[in-house]
Amino acid sequence: MNIDVPEAYVPQTPESLPGLLGGVAAIRGLLGGTPDMWAVEEVGDGNLNLVFKVRGPSGGIAVKQALPYVRLVGESWPLPLTRAHFEHLALVRQARHAPGLTPAVIHYDADMALIAMELLEPHIIMRHGMIDGVVYPLFAEALSTFAASTLFHTSDLAMAAADKKALVANFAGNTALCGITEDLIFTEPYMIAENNRWTSPQLDGLAASIRADSDLKIAVSRLKVKFMSSTEAMIHGDLHTGSIMVTQTDTRIIDPEFAFVGPMGFDTGAVIANLLLNYFSQIGHEKPPGARDSYRNWVLGSVEEFWNGFCSRFLALWRSEGKGDAYPAALFDDAISGIHLAREQERYMAGLFRDTLGFAAAKMIRRILGLAHNIDLENIADADVRAVAEARSLMMARSLMTGPGNFASIEDVTTAARQWNAIDPFGAKA
């Protein structure tokens, strides 16, 4: 892959960044003082980018800069800098539709592939808090609001057809990031691939069975086709607990560089997948056994609250703001037609639920057998304990992907999670 790098582009360091930012009036006003007075810390712990915290006498900002390669792997895996452009586009639109749920953008530098934004403090990455067993009572409500608002308002249910097509075109160039998803989530975990890794030898048999499972490979291929071809709404594209920053009273969604116009269920499925992975991981974070039972209940309760809240908010928006060219209001302005539309809305949401479960399963499998794993599971030091949590996750994921119709409600999903969590995957039922 040939990467187009602007002539002015320079990867920043804590030493060079103040000089670059000093030329931006909005940043000088926020930080106060002069650039030589600013403290810079590189804090990026993700797979792709540089992330800095910059503090001055009057305040602080966060700065994210794309690198021309995948940071997790290195320069052998080139990656376009244009992903910063798509992230900026997504942040601006998300802020419009879900105000207060994303970091405010302060400055965007296209040549440097750099976004300066609001510094979220004392927020932490939600994944870290969940590993520590911290309850976030408001997060499910906030996240369901974000998902419902951003997905509905960028869909044909809310947009004129011409505007929606323009939105699709705006994000159509984010092909490299989509390609990562297509390979790492929908393809490589189901074959022998150099990027794959898993807890070995404990999961060797399960990994081999997944590679040999034709039903599963057909199911994931159908999901891949939907991911590549469906243009339902502008999706975040990487909506997991590592892309959420929280306190007890505030929730913000970050890092939408994978954004494009795709299937809604990919976002909602990613949320549910990561909550379920955390649920199964609790066996490795509790001392003594059973100490995290109440936390497990909170996690599964959050799965239910997120999905049910998303559905109710999405449908409320459809009823009150459904002015797009899909299901035009003029066709359903009498009582009988309104009844039929309500039934169609139920059918629509049932289809979205099936998509959500399938995409959730794909996300769960890739985090255990693919390249980039979740620290919820990865941080379990005892490999045997980790393998039990991972095997339970894989078994549930398979049931979700190959039989989404077996789950009539989100409560059926959480009930199944409890049942899988009682199984000894390498022996008899516990």
XYZ file of C-alpha atoms in Angstrom:
430
model
C 0.000 0.000 0.000
C 1.361 3.412 -0.995
C 0.661 5.982 1.732
C 0.180 9.621 0.747
C 2.012 11.621 3.412
C 1.787 15.428 3.150
C 5.141 17.148 2.842
C 4.493 19.068 6.055
C 3.631 15.956 8.076
C 5.858 15.193 11.056
C 5.017 12.698 13.816
C 4.899 14.713 16.993
C 6.778 14.182 20.255
C 6.258 15.741 23.674
C 9.121 18.082 22.796
C 7.849 19.218 19.392
C 4.106 19.432 20.028
C 4.028 22.738 21.984
C 5.709 24.542 19.106
C 3.119 23.232 16.655
C 0.143 24.023 18.891
C 1.454 27.461 19.830
C 0.344 28.795 16.465
C -3.342 28.077 17.167
C -5.112 30.935 18.932
C -7.912 28.761 20.351
C -5.385 26.437 21.949
C -3.290 29.268 23.372
C -6.434 30.699 24.934
C -7.375 27.413 26.542
C -3.949 26.476 27.864
C -2.762 29.941 28.901
C 0.822 31.056 29.211
C 3.318 30.337 26.454
C 4.284 27.056 24.772
C 7.445 26.730 26.851
C 5.194 26.568 29.930
C 3.096 23.655 28.639
C 3.582 20.100 29.897
C 3.057 17.297 27.367
C 2.595 13.606 28.114
C 2.204 10.860 25.498
C -0.498 8.514 26.782
C -1.577 6.494 23.758
C -2.259 2.865 24.610
C -4.331 2.002 21.535
C -3.422 0.084 18.421
C -3.099 2.860 15.866
C -2.250 6.403 16.981
C -0.273 8.849 19.087
C -2.252 10.469 21.915
C -1.004 13.349 24.055
C -2.228 15.256 27.084
C -1.145 18.907 27.006
C -1.503 21.077 30.101
C -0.891 24.772 30.578
C -1.469 27.306 33.384
C -5.156 27.699 32.477
C -6.236 24.252 31.344
C -5.574 21.191 29.241
C -6.378 19.527 25.918
C -6.034 16.097 24.365
C -4.261 15.713 21.023
C -4.553 12.694 18.747
C -2.282 12.223 15.738
C -2.519 9.468 13.158
C 0.625 7.602 12.188
C 1.200 6.344 8.612
C 1.171 2.767 9.919
C -0.502 0.573 12.522
C 1.182 1.401 15.805
C 0.502 -2.063 17.227
C 2.454 -3.717 14.399
C 4.863 -1.057 13.115
C 5.890 0.333 9.748
C 5.458 -3.054 8.067
C 1.687 -2.365 8.130
C 1.130 1.024 6.437
C -2.132 2.867 7.067
C -3.469 6.082 5.464
C -3.346 9.304 7.444
C -6.755 10.182 6.022
C -8.355 8.264 8.862
C -7.944 11.457 10.910
C -10.133 13.244 8.345
C -12.905 10.679 8.736
C -12.622 10.770 12.517
C -12.978 14.543 12.455
C -16.042 14.314 10.193
C -17.613 11.763 12.524
C -16.888 13.749 15.690
C -18.506 16.860 14.250
C -21.652 15.007 13.189
C -21.874 12.980 16.402
C -21.676 16.205 18.441
C -24.594 17.568 16.400
C -26.826 14.579 17.013
C -25.675 13.555 20.516
C -24.544 16.777 22.213
C -22.494 16.355 25.353
C -21.631 12.719 24.652
C -18.403 13.254 22.675
C -15.279 15.352 23.331
C -15.501 18.845 21.837
C -13.186 19.398 18.862
C -10.929 22.440 19.294
C -8.691 22.246 16.215
C -8.090 19.995 13.222
C -4.846 20.016 11.207
C -5.273 17.972 8.019
C -1.585 18.121 7.024
C -0.534 16.789 10.409
C -3.475 14.337 10.625
C -4.009 15.783 14.090
C -7.095 16.566 16.157
C -6.977 18.693 19.303
C -9.982 18.179 21.525
C -11.400 18.584 24.974
C -9.347 16.909 27.701
C -11.641 14.552 29.546
C -10.672 14.525 33.224
C -11.100 12.863 35.644
C -12.553 10.365 33.143
C -10.951 6.976 32.617
C -11.290 4.403 29.855
C -14.340 2.400 30.836
C -12.672 -0.937 30.145
C -10.133 -0.272 32.915
C -12.854 0.577 35.401
C -14.841 -2.551 34.541
C -11.800 -4.748 35.069
C -11.591 -3.230 38.545
C -15.279 -3.900 39.152
C -16.462 -0.284 39.117
C -20.181 0.326 38.592
C -21.145 3.182 36.263
C -24.843 3.783 36.912
C -25.468 6.260 34.081
C -23.429 4.769 31.270
C -26.080 2.499 29.707
C -28.556 5.344 29.428
C -25.931 7.641 27.907
C -24.661 5.033 25.464
C -28.138 4.008 24.314
C -28.916 7.693 23.752
C -25.725 8.154 21.725
C -26.349 5.070 19.585
C -30.022 5.799 18.964
C -29.431 9.467 18.133
C -26.416 9.063 15.874
C -27.769 6.037 14.028
C -31.293 7.330 13.544
C -30.330 10.825 12.424
C -27.879 9.536 9.814
C -30.309 6.986 8.373
C -32.841 7.190 5.562
C -35.521 7.340 8.241
C -34.401 10.897 9.055
C -32.540 12.089 5.951
C -33.571 13.055 2.453
C -32.240 10.550 -0.064
C -29.863 13.019 -1.712
C -28.389 14.086 1.634
C -27.967 10.480 2.683
C -26.156 9.631 -0.540
C -23.850 12.600 0.034
C -23.115 11.267 3.521
C -22.252 7.867 2.074
C -19.904 9.566 -0.370
C -18.236 11.596 2.391
C -17.145 8.424 4.170
C -16.645 6.149 1.173
C -12.898 6.749 1.179
C -12.328 5.189 4.602
C -11.529 1.914 2.875
C -8.336 1.048 4.735
C -10.036 1.066 8.124
C -12.985 -0.883 6.736
C -10.497 -3.344 5.287
C -9.007 -3.922 8.727
C -12.476 -4.779 10.037
C -13.263 -7.013 7.077
C -10.050 -8.993 7.531
C -9.598 -9.091 11.298
C -13.222 -9.596 12.320
C -14.943 -11.457 9.503
C -12.188 -13.495 7.884
C -8.943 -14.275 9.670
C -10.292 -15.818 12.923
C -11.926 -18.547 10.811
C -8.744 -19.645 9.007
C -5.036 -20.091 9.586
C -3.668 -16.534 9.501
C -0.399 -14.978 10.596
C -2.153 -12.355 12.727
C -4.123 -14.877 14.784
C -3.202 -15.804 18.322
C -4.994 -17.409 21.239
C -4.379 -18.979 24.624
C -2.461 -22.097 23.654
C -2.587 -25.022 24.111
C -5.817 -24.625 26.076
C -7.855 -23.228 23.173
C -6.171 -25.135 20.357
C -9.099 -27.507 19.991
C -11.740 -24.779 20.053
C -9.812 -22.675 17.538
C -9.562 -25.668 15.215
C -13.268 -26.437 15.588
C -14.167 -22.876 14.615
C -11.951 -23.081 11.546
C -13.752 -26.301 10.586
C -17.276 -25.040 11.342
C -18.988 -24.522 7.976
C -22.212 -23.210 9.514
C -20.262 -20.592 11.435
C -18.234 -19.596 8.386
C -21.372 -19.168 6.306
C -22.944 -17.069 9.067
C -19.923 -14.789 9.445
C -19.658 -14.441 5.663
C -23.248 -13.216 5.538
C -22.375 -10.659 8.190
C -19.336 -9.602 6.181
C -21.481 -9.048 3.100
C -23.840 -6.887 5.150
C -20.912 -4.926 6.570
C -19.505 -4.294 3.089
C -22.775 -3.496 1.312
C -25.286 -2.044 3.774
C -25.495 1.751 4.073
C -28.012 2.062 6.883
C -26.395 4.860 8.910
C -23.127 6.506 9.860
C -21.657 4.092 12.373
C -18.895 4.678 14.900
C -17.252 1.486 13.696
C -15.360 0.650 16.895
C -17.877 1.210 19.677
C -16.496 -0.766 22.607
C -15.643 -0.089 26.240
C -12.151 1.004 25.214
C -13.749 3.835 23.209
C -15.798 5.128 26.129
C -14.490 7.468 28.821
C -16.478 7.696 32.029
C -16.906 9.052 35.492
C -19.761 8.225 37.846
C -21.765 11.070 36.322
C -20.486 11.542 32.759
C -20.030 9.344 29.673
C -18.191 10.321 26.481
C -17.642 8.329 23.313
C -14.253 8.768 21.620
C -12.162 7.444 18.698
C -14.571 7.163 15.733
C -11.785 6.782 13.153
C -13.421 3.602 11.821
C -16.582 5.565 11.016
C -18.365 5.029 7.719
C -21.922 4.478 6.503
C -22.665 0.866 7.317
C -25.025 -1.484 9.195
C -26.422 -0.162 12.456
C -26.144 -3.533 14.157
C -22.370 -3.387 13.947
C -22.311 -0.580 16.537
C -24.955 -2.013 18.837
C -23.381 -5.463 18.530
C -19.966 -4.125 19.481
C -21.358 -2.688 22.711
C -23.049 -5.930 23.707
C -20.022 -8.038 22.731
C -17.667 -6.111 24.956
C -20.035 -6.179 27.903
C -20.418 -9.945 27.525
C -16.644 -10.428 27.294
C -16.256 -8.471 30.510
C -18.972 -10.571 32.133
C -17.188 -13.821 31.280
C -13.809 -12.350 32.303
C -14.860 -11.723 35.912
C -13.717 -15.224 36.919
C -10.170 -13.974 36.468
C -10.576 -10.727 38.423
C -12.334 -11.879 41.580
C -10.876 -13.103 44.850
C -12.359 -15.298 46.259
C -14.613 -17.068 43.726
C -18.041 -15.476 43.669
C -16.825 -12.131 44.980
C -17.881 -10.429 41.747
C -21.356 -11.988 41.507
C -23.124 -8.688 42.121
C -20.916 -7.042 39.528
C -21.743 -9.762 37.029
C -25.410 -8.981 37.591
C -24.742 -5.286 36.975
C -22.920 -6.031 33.719
C -25.758 -8.166 32.375
C -28.265 -5.613 33.618
C -26.357 -3.022 31.597
C -26.637 -5.220 28.501
C -30.404 -5.237 28.942
C -30.608 -1.534 29.784
C -28.500 -0.576 26.785
C -30.496 -2.568 24.235
C -33.938 -1.798 25.652
C -33.037 1.872 26.023
C -31.678 1.975 22.491
C -34.871 0.466 21.075
C -37.205 2.785 22.946
C -35.179 5.884 22.037
C -34.771 4.881 18.391
C -38.493 4.219 17.996
C -39.371 7.474 19.759
C -37.166 9.362 17.299
C -38.760 7.536 14.382
C -42.243 8.517 15.575
C -41.386 12.145 16.256
C -38.679 12.909 13.674
C -39.156 10.301 10.958
C -39.051 12.817 8.113
C -36.651 11.019 5.788
C -37.438 9.517 2.416
C -37.787 6.008 3.851
C -41.323 5.235 5.076
C -42.535 8.734 4.102
C -44.945 10.152 6.644
C -47.500 11.031 3.947
C -48.145 7.331 3.385
C -49.054 6.661 7.008
C -51.166 9.647 8.059
C -54.367 7.722 8.804
C -55.149 5.433 11.718
C -55.096 2.142 9.816
C -51.840 2.929 8.031
C -50.390 4.040 11.360
C -51.150 0.637 12.856
C -49.418 -1.092 9.969
C -46.419 1.217 10.298
C -46.156 0.349 13.989
C -46.043 -3.338 13.050
C -43.394 -2.612 10.447
C -41.339 -0.738 13.030
C -41.458 -3.826 15.246
C -40.275 -5.960 12.329
C -37.499 -3.476 11.571
C -36.237 -3.545 15.155
C -36.414 -7.354 15.246
C -34.156 -7.475 12.186
C -31.783 -5.005 13.792
C -31.717 -7.200 16.897
C -30.717 -10.243 14.841
C -27.973 -8.223 13.154
C -26.817 -6.992 16.558
C -26.441 -10.518 17.917
C -24.527 -11.706 14.861
C -22.119 -8.775 14.902
C -21.702 -9.156 18.672
C -20.666 -12.767 18.151
C -18.150 -11.810 15.453
C -16.607 -9.213 17.743
C -16.346 -11.719 20.592
C -14.633 -14.345 18.455
C -12.095 -11.948 16.966
C -11.059 -10.685 20.424
C -10.104 -14.218 21.437
C -8.704 -15.763 18.257
C -7.612 -12.763 16.175
C -4.952 -10.068 16.323
C -6.162 -7.457 18.832
C -7.410 -8.848 22.135
C -9.292 -7.279 25.053
C -7.426 -6.703 28.286
C -10.568 -7.843 30.146
C -9.416 -11.341 29.231
C -5.780 -10.700 28.361
C -4.961 -9.401 31.847
C -5.981 -12.670 33.520
C -2.588 -13.992 34.573
C -3.565 -17.639 35.049
C -3.754 -19.056 31.517
C -6.053 -21.901 32.580
C -8.546 -19.485 34.155
C -8.294 -17.174 31.156
C -8.970 -20.082 28.821
C -12.141 -21.017 30.717
C -13.489 -17.457 30.343
C -12.499 -17.359 26.683
C -13.981 -20.764 25.893
C -17.306 -19.795 27.469
C -17.270 -16.611 25.400
C -16.558 -18.526 22.192
C -19.298 -21.051 22.860
C -21.864 -18.336 23.490
C -20.683 -16.398 20.457
C -21.229 -19.410 18.246
C -24.778 -19.811 19.551
C -25.515 -16.134 18.874
C -24.093 -16.145 15.359
C -25.578 -19.374 14.063
C -28.933 -19.090 15.843
C -29.906 -15.453 16.430
C -33.545 -16.418 15.923
C -33.359 -18.476 19.123
C -33.189 -15.258 21.135
C -36.494 -13.402 21.197
C -35.325 -10.683 23.564
C -32.206 -9.274 25.139
C -33.261 -11.008 28.355
C -32.920 -14.308 26.503
C -29.337 -13.311 25.724
C -28.444 -12.514 29.319
C -30.108 -15.719 30.502
C -27.960 -17.656 28.041
C -24.843 -15.857 29.286
C -25.565 -17.027 32.819
C -26.003 -20.572 31.562
C -22.748 -20.553 29.599
C -20.977 -19.103 32.629
C -21.961 -22.210 34.610
C -20.371 -24.586 32.105
C -16.971 -26.182 32.457
C -15.964 -25.883 28.780
C -13.230 -28.473 29.124
C -15.225 -31.025 31.070
C -18.600 -31.602 32.636
C -21.204 -29.055 33.680
C -20.219 -27.252 36.885
